[in-house]
mmCIF file of C-alpha atoms and ligand atoms in Angstrom:
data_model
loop_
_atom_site.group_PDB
_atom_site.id
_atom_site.type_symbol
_atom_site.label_atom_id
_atom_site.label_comp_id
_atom_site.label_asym_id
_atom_site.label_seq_id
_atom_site.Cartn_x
_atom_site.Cartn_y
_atom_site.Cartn_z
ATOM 1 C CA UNK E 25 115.508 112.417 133.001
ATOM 2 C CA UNK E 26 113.818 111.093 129.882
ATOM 3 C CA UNK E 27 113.959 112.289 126.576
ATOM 4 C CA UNK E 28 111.782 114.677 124.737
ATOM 5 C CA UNK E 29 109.825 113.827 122.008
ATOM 6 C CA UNK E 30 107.223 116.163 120.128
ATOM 7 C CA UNK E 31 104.354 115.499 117.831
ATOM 8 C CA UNK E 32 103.137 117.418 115.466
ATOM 9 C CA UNK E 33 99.819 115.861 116.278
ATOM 10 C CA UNK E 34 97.769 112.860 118.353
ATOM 11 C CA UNK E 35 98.281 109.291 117.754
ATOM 12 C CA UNK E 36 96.464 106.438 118.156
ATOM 13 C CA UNK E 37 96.055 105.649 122.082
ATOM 14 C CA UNK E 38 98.108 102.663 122.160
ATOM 15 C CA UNK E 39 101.126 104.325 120.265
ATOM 16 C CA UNK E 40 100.960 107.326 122.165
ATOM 17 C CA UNK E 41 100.740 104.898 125.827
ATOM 18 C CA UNK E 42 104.309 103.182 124.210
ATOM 19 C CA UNK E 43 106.048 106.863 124.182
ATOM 20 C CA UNK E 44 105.054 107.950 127.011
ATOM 21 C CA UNK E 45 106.572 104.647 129.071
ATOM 22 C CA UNK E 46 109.703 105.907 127.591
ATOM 23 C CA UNK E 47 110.017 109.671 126.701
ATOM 24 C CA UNK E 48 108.580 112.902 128.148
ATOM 25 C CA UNK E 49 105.955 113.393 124.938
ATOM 26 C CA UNK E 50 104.306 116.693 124.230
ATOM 27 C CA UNK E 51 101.464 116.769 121.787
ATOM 28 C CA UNK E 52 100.630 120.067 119.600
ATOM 29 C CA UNK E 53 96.670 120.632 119.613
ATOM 30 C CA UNK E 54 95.307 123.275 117.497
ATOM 31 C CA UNK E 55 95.813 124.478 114.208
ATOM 32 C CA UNK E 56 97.207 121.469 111.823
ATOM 33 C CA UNK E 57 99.282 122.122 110.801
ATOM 34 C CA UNK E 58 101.135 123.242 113.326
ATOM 35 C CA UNK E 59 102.366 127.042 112.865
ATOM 36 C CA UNK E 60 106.028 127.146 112.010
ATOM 37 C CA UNK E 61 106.326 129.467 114.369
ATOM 38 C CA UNK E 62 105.110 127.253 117.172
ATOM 39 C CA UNK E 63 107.463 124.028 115.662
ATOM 40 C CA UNK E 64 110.475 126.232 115.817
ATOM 41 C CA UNK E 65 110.019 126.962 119.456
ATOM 42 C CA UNK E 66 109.385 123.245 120.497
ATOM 43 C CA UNK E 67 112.053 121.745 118.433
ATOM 44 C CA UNK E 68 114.833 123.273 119.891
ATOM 45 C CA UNK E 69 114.664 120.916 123.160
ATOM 46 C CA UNK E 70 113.508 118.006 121.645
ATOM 47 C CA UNK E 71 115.634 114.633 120.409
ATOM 48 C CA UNK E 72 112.344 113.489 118.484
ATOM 49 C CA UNK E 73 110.134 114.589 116.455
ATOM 50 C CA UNK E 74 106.489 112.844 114.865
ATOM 51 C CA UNK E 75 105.189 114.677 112.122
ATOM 52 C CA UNK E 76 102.632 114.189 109.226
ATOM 53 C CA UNK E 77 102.813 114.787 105.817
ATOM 54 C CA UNK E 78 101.627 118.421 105.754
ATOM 55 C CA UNK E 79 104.183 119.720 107.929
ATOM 56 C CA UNK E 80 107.016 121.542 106.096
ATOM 57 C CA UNK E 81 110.759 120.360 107.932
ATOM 58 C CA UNK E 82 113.386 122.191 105.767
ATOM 59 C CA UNK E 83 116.188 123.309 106.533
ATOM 60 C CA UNK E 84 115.572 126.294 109.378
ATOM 61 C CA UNK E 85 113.276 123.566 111.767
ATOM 62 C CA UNK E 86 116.350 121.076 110.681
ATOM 63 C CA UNK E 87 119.164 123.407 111.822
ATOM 64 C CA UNK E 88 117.282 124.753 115.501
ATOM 65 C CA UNK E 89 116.846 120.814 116.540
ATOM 66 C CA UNK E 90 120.329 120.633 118.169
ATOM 67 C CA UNK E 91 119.437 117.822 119.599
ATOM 68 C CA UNK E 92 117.339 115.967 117.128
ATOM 69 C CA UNK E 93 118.243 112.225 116.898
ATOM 70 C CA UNK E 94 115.052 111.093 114.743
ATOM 71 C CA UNK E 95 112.122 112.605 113.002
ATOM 72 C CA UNK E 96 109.513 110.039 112.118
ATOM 73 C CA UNK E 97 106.864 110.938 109.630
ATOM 74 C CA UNK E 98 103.305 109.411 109.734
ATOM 75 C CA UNK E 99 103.267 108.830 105.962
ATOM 76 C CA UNK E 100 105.223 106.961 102.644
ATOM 77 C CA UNK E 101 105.848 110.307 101.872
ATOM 78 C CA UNK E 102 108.289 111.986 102.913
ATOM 79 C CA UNK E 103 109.116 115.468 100.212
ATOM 80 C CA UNK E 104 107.821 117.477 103.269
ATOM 81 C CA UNK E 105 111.638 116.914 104.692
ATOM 82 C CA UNK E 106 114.842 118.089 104.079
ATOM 83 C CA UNK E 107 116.000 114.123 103.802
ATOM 84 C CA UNK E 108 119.474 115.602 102.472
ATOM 85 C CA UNK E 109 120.079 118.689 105.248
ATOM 86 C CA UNK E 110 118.722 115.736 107.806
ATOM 87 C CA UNK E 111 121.074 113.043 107.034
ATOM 88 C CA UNK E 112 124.070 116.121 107.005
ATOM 89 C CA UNK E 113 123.097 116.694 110.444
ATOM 90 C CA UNK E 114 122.822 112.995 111.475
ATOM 91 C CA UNK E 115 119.437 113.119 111.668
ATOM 92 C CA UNK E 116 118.094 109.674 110.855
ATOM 93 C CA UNK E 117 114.428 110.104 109.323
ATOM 94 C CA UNK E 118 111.667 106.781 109.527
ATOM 95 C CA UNK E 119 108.832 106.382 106.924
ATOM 96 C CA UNK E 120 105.947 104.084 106.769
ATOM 97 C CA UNK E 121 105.766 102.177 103.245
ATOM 98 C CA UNK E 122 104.627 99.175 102.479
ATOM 99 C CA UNK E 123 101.986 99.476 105.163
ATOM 100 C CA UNK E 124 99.879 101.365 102.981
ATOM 101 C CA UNK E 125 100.184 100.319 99.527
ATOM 102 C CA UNK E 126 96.771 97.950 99.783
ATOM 103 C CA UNK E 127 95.063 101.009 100.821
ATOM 104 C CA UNK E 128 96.521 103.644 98.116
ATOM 105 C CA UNK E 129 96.366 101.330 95.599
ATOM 106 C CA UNK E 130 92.978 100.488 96.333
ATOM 107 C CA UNK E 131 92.235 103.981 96.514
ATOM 108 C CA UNK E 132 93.777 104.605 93.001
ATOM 109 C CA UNK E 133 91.207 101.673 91.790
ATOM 110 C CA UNK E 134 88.296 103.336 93.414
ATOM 111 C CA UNK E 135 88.814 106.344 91.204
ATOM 112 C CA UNK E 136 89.048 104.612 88.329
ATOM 113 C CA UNK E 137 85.849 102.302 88.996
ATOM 114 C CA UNK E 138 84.178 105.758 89.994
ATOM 115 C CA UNK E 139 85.303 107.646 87.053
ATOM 116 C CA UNK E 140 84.623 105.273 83.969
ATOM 117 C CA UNK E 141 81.058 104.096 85.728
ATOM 118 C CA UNK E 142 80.430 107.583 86.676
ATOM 119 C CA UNK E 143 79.583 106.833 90.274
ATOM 120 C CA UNK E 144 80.208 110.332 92.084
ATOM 121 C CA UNK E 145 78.222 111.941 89.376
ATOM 122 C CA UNK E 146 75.710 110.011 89.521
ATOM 123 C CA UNK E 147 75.232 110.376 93.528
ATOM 124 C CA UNK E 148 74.917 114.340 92.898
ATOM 125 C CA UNK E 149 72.553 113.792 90.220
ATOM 126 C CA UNK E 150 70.349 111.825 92.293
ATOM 127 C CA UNK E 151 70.788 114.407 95.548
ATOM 128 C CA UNK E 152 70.291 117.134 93.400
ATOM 129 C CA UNK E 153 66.753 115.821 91.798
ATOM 130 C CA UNK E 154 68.312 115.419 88.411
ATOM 131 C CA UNK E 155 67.451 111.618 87.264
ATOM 132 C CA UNK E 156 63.998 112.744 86.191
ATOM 133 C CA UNK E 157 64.090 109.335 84.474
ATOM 134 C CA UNK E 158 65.011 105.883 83.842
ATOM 135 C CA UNK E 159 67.936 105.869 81.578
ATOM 136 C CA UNK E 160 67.752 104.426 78.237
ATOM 137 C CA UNK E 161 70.396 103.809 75.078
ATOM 138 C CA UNK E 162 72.022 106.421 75.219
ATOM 139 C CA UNK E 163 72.094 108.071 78.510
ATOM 140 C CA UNK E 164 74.321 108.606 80.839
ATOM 141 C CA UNK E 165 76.641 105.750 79.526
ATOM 142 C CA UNK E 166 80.074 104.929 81.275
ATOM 143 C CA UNK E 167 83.146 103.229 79.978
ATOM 144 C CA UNK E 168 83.773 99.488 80.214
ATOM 145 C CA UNK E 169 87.268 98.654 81.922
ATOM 146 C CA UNK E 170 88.286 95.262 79.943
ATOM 147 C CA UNK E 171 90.373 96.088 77.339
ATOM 148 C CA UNK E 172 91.213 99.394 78.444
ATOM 149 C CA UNK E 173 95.020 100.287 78.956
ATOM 150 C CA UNK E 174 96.154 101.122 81.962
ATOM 151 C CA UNK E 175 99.264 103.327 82.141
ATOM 152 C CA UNK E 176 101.290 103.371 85.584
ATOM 153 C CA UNK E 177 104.027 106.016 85.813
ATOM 154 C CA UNK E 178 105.902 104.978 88.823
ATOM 155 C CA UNK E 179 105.842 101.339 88.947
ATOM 156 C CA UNK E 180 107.159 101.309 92.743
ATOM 157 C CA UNK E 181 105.143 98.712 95.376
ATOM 158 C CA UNK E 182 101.647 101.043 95.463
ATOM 159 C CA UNK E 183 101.710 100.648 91.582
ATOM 160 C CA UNK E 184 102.245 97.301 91.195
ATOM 161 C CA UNK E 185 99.761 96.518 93.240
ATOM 162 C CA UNK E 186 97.338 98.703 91.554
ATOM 163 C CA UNK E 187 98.870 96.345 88.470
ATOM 164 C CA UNK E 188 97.058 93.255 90.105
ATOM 165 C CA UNK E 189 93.756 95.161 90.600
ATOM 166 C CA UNK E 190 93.884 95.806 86.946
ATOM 167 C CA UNK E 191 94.579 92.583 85.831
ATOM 168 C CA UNK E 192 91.728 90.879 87.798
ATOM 169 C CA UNK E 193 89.710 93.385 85.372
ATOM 170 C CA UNK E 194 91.273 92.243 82.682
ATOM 171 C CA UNK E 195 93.108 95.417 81.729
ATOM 172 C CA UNK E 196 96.145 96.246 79.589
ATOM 173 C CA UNK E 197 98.764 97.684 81.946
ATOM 174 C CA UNK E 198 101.476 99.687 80.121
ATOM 175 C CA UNK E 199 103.579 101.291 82.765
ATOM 176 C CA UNK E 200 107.050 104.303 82.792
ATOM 177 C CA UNK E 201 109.730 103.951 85.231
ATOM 178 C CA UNK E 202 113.469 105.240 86.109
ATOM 179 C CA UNK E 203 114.205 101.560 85.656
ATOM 180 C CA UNK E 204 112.359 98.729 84.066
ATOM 181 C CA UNK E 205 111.875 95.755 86.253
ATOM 182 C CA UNK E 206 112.777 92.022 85.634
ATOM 183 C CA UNK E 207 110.987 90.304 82.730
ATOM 184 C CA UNK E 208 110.170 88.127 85.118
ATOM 185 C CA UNK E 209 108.470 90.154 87.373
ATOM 186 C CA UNK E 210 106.754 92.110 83.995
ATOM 187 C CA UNK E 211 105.230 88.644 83.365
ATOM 188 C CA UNK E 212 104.185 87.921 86.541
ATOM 189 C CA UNK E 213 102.042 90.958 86.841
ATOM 190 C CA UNK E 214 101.494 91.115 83.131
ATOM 191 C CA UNK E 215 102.803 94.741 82.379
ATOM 192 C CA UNK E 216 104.830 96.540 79.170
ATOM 193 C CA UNK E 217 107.267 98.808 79.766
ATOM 194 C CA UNK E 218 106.786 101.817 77.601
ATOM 195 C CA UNK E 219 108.663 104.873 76.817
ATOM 196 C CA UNK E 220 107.068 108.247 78.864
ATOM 197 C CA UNK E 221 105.551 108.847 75.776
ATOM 198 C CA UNK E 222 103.988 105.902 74.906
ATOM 199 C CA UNK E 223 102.357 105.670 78.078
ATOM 200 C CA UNK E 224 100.943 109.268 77.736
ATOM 201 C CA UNK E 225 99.550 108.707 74.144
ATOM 202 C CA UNK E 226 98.583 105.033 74.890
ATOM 203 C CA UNK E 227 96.837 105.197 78.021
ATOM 204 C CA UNK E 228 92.778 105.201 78.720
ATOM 205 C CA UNK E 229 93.828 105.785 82.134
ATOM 206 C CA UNK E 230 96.896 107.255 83.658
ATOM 207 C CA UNK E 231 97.454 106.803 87.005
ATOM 208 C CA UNK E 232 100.402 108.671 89.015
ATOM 209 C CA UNK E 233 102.614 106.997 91.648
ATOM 210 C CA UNK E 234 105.737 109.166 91.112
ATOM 211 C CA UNK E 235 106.788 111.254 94.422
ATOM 212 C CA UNK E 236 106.785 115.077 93.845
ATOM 213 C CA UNK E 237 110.297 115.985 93.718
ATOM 214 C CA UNK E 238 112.038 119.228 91.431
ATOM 215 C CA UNK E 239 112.086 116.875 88.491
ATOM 216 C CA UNK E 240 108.500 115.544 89.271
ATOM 217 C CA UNK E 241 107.275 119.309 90.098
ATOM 218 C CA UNK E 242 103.814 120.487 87.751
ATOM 219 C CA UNK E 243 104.861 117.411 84.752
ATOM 220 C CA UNK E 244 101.699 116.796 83.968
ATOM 221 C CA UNK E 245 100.930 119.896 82.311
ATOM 222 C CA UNK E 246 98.559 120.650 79.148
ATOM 223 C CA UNK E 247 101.767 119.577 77.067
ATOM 224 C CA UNK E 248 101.067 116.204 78.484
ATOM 225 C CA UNK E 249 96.887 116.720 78.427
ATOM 226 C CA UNK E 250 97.302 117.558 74.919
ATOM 227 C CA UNK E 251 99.129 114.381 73.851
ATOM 228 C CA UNK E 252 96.829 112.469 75.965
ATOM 229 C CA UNK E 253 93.475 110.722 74.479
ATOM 230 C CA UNK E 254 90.698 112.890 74.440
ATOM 231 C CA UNK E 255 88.851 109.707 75.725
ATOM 232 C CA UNK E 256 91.739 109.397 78.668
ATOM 233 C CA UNK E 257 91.309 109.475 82.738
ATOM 234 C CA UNK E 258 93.888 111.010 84.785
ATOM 235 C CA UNK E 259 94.245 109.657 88.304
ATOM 236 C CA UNK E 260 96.402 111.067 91.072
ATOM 237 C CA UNK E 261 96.997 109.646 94.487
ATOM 238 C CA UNK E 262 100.631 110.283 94.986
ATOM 239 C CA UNK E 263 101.226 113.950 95.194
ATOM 240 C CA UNK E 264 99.319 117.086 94.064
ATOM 241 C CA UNK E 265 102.278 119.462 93.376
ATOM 242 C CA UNK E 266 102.934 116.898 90.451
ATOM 243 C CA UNK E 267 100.108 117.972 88.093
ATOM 244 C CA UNK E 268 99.756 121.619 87.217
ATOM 245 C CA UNK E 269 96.200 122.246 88.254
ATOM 246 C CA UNK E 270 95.407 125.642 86.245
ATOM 247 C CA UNK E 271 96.278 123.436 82.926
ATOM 248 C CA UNK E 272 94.186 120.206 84.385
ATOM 249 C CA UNK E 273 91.242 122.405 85.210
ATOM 250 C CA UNK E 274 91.497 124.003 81.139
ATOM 251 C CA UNK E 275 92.043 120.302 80.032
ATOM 252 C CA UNK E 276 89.069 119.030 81.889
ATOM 253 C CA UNK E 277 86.473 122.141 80.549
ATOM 254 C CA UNK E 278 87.700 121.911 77.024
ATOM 255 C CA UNK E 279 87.287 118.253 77.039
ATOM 256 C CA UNK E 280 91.034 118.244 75.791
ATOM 257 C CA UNK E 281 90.704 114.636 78.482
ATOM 258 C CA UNK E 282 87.456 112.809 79.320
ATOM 259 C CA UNK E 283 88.124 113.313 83.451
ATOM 260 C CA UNK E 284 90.606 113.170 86.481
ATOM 261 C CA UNK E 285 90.064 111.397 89.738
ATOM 262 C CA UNK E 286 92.392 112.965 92.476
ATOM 263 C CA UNK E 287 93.092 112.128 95.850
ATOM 264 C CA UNK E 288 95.540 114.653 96.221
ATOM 265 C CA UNK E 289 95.775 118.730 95.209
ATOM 266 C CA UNK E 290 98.780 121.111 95.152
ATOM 267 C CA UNK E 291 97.538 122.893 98.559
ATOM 268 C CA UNK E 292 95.516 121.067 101.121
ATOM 269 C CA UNK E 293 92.953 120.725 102.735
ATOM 270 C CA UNK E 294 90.667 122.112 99.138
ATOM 271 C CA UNK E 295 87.626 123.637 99.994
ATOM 272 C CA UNK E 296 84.203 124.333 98.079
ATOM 273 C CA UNK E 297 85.654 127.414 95.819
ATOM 274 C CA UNK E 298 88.403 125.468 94.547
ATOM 275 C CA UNK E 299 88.731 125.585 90.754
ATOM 276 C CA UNK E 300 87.692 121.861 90.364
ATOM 277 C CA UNK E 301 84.617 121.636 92.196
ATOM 278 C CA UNK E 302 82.219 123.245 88.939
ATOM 279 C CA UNK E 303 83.608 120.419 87.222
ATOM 280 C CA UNK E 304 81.297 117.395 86.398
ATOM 281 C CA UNK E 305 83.853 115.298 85.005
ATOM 282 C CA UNK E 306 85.806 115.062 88.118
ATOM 283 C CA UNK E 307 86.027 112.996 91.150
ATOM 284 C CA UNK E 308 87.826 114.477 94.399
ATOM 285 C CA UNK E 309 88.674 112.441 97.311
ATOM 286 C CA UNK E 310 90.001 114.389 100.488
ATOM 287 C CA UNK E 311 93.589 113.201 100.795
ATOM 288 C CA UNK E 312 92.392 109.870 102.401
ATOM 289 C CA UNK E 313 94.707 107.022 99.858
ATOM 290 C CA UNK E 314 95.837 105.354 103.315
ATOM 291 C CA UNK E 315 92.876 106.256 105.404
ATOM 292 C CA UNK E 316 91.710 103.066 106.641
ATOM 293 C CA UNK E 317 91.434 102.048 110.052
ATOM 294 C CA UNK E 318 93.567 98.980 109.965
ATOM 295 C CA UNK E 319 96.156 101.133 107.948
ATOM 296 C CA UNK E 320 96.476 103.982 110.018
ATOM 297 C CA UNK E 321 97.091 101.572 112.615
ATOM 298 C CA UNK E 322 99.499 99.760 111.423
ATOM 299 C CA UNK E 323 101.074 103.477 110.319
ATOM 300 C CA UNK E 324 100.965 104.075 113.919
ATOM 301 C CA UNK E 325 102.981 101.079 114.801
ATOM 302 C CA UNK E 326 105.707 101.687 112.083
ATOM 303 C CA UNK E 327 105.895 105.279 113.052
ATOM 304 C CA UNK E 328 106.682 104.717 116.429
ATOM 305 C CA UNK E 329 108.838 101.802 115.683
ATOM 306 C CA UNK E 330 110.994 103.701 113.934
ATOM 307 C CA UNK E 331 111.176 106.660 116.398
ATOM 308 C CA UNK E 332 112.066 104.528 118.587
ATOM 309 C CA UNK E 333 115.195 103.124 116.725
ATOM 310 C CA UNK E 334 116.053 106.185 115.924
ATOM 311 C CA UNK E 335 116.066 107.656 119.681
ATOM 312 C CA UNK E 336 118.661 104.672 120.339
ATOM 313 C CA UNK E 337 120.395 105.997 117.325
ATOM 314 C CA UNK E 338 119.940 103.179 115.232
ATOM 315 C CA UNK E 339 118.425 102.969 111.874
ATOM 316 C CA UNK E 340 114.704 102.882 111.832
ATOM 317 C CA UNK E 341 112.650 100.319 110.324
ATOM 318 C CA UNK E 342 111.971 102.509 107.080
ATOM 319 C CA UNK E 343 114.972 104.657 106.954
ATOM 320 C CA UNK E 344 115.185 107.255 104.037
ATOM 321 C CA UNK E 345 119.060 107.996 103.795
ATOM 322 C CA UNK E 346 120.862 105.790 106.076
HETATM 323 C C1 LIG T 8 101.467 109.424 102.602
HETATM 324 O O1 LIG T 8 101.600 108.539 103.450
HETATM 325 O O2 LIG T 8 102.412 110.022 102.118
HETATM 326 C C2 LIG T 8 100.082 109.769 102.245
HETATM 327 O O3 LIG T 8 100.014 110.621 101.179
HETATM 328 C C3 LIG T 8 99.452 110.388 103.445
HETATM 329 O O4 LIG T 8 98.207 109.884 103.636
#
């Protein structure tokens, strides 16, 4: 009899065609995601599990898969899962990095183009019959990115590559990190390593690219806006739980920083009432930092790699833990 794998929710074709050739594959449709409820029921017979960023696997999903070899997650992320109850239960758990950090860091750079040249806004004006006319001296002026500093907290591979976007624009990049890299390396992509508060005084534009964690959780908070430049961006692809949004939403009104350009909010998906969308000096992007189509491919590929490796109990291609 083959094994049982579940998925929290449809794959590409060709990913999906490799699992089935080897395990008996069920597929939740329906809400996303998927009700606890429902993912406590199917986990109990399954030995692996596919699941996306947005599905929460603590401990109680953890402790009913009895005879869960592998759960692969569609994503670099992975705070969704209890990586520490997993590994006690020798439960391997497969990630997909490296795959995405074009994408994300491209994403990150979009932001920042559309925030300092006002893009977004711009696009509403025009929709909205507002460019009444053409704009002269003074109006409706952006912010030139040479010479601006760039400040990177979290200089891991999705920042460094955001690193070499912003040095082909002939940006300062300051970055903050657990541990500073090689000189070497510092050179190479021509960055300064900075103390956390350097970076959050020095910065034009902050971008984030630290995982939400309990040290990470709500950091950047008006104590953080407040030492900021008034002139500053704030840019967040990584995780939304790491900015407190009640303070960014003040921050942004009060002008206590010029503007924030998120891919990523504390709850998701955000809808229409959310407290940012009044804002002008915003730009939100709907969780999509590795939505391309040759990424989520190759996420595809990884993610059932690793599932894979982990069904035959060996360690997946991305491993978190061991
Ligand atoms: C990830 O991979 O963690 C992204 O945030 C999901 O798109």
């Amino acid at each position: 009899m083959k094994e049982k794998v579940f998925l929290t929710r449809t794959l590409h074709d060709f990913a999906l065609k490799d699992l089935k050739k080897k395990y008996d594959i069920e597929i939740h449709s329906g809400e996303i995601p998927i009700p606890q409820s429902k993912l406590k029921l199917k986990i109990k017979k399954v030995h692996g599990l596919i699941c996306f960023p947005y599905d929460r696997i603590d401990k109680e999903i953890i402790k009913l898969g009895e005879n869960l070899k592998i759960i692969s997650t569609y994503s670099v992320g992975y705070d969704h899962i209890d990586t520490k109850f997993a590994k006690k239960n020798k439960i391997r758990i497969g990630y997909t990095p490296e795959v995405l950090t074009d994408a994300t860091a491209d994403m990150a750079f979009a932001l920042l183009l559309d925030l300092l040249r006002r893009i977004t806004e711009g696009d509403r004006n025009v929709r909205n019959g507002k460019w009444k006319q053409i704009y002269g001296a003074y109006d409706y002026v952006g912010v030139d990115l040479q010479g601006k500093t760039l400040g990177i907290i979290g200089l891991g591979r999705i920042g460094k590559t955001l690193a070499k976007r912003a040095k082909a624009f002939d940006m300062k990049i300051i970055y903050h990190n657990r541990k500073q890299i090689s000189k070497t390396e510092e050179k190479k992509l021509g960055v300064k390593f900075v103390t956390f508060k350097e970076l959050v005084t020095q910065s034009d534009i902050l971008s984030i690219h630290v995982p939400h964690t309990k040290e990470t959780d709500k950091m950047f908070d008006m104590k953080i806006f407040k030492k900021m430049k008034k002139t500053s961006f704030l840019i967040n692809t990584s995780r939304g739980k790491v900015v407190n949004e009640k303070d960014l939403k003040i921050a942004l009104e009060e002008k206590i920083i010029a503007g924030a350009g998120l891919d990523v909010f504390e709850t998701e998906p955000i809808n229409e009432k959310h407290r940012f969308t009044k804002l002008e000096n915003i730009v939100l992007a709907p969780h999509i930092g590795s939505s391309t189509k040759e990424t989520r491919i190759k996420m595809a590929e990884i993610t059932t790699k690793n599932l894979i490796l982990g069904m035959k109990g060996k360690k997946p291609i991305y491993s978190v833990g061991y």
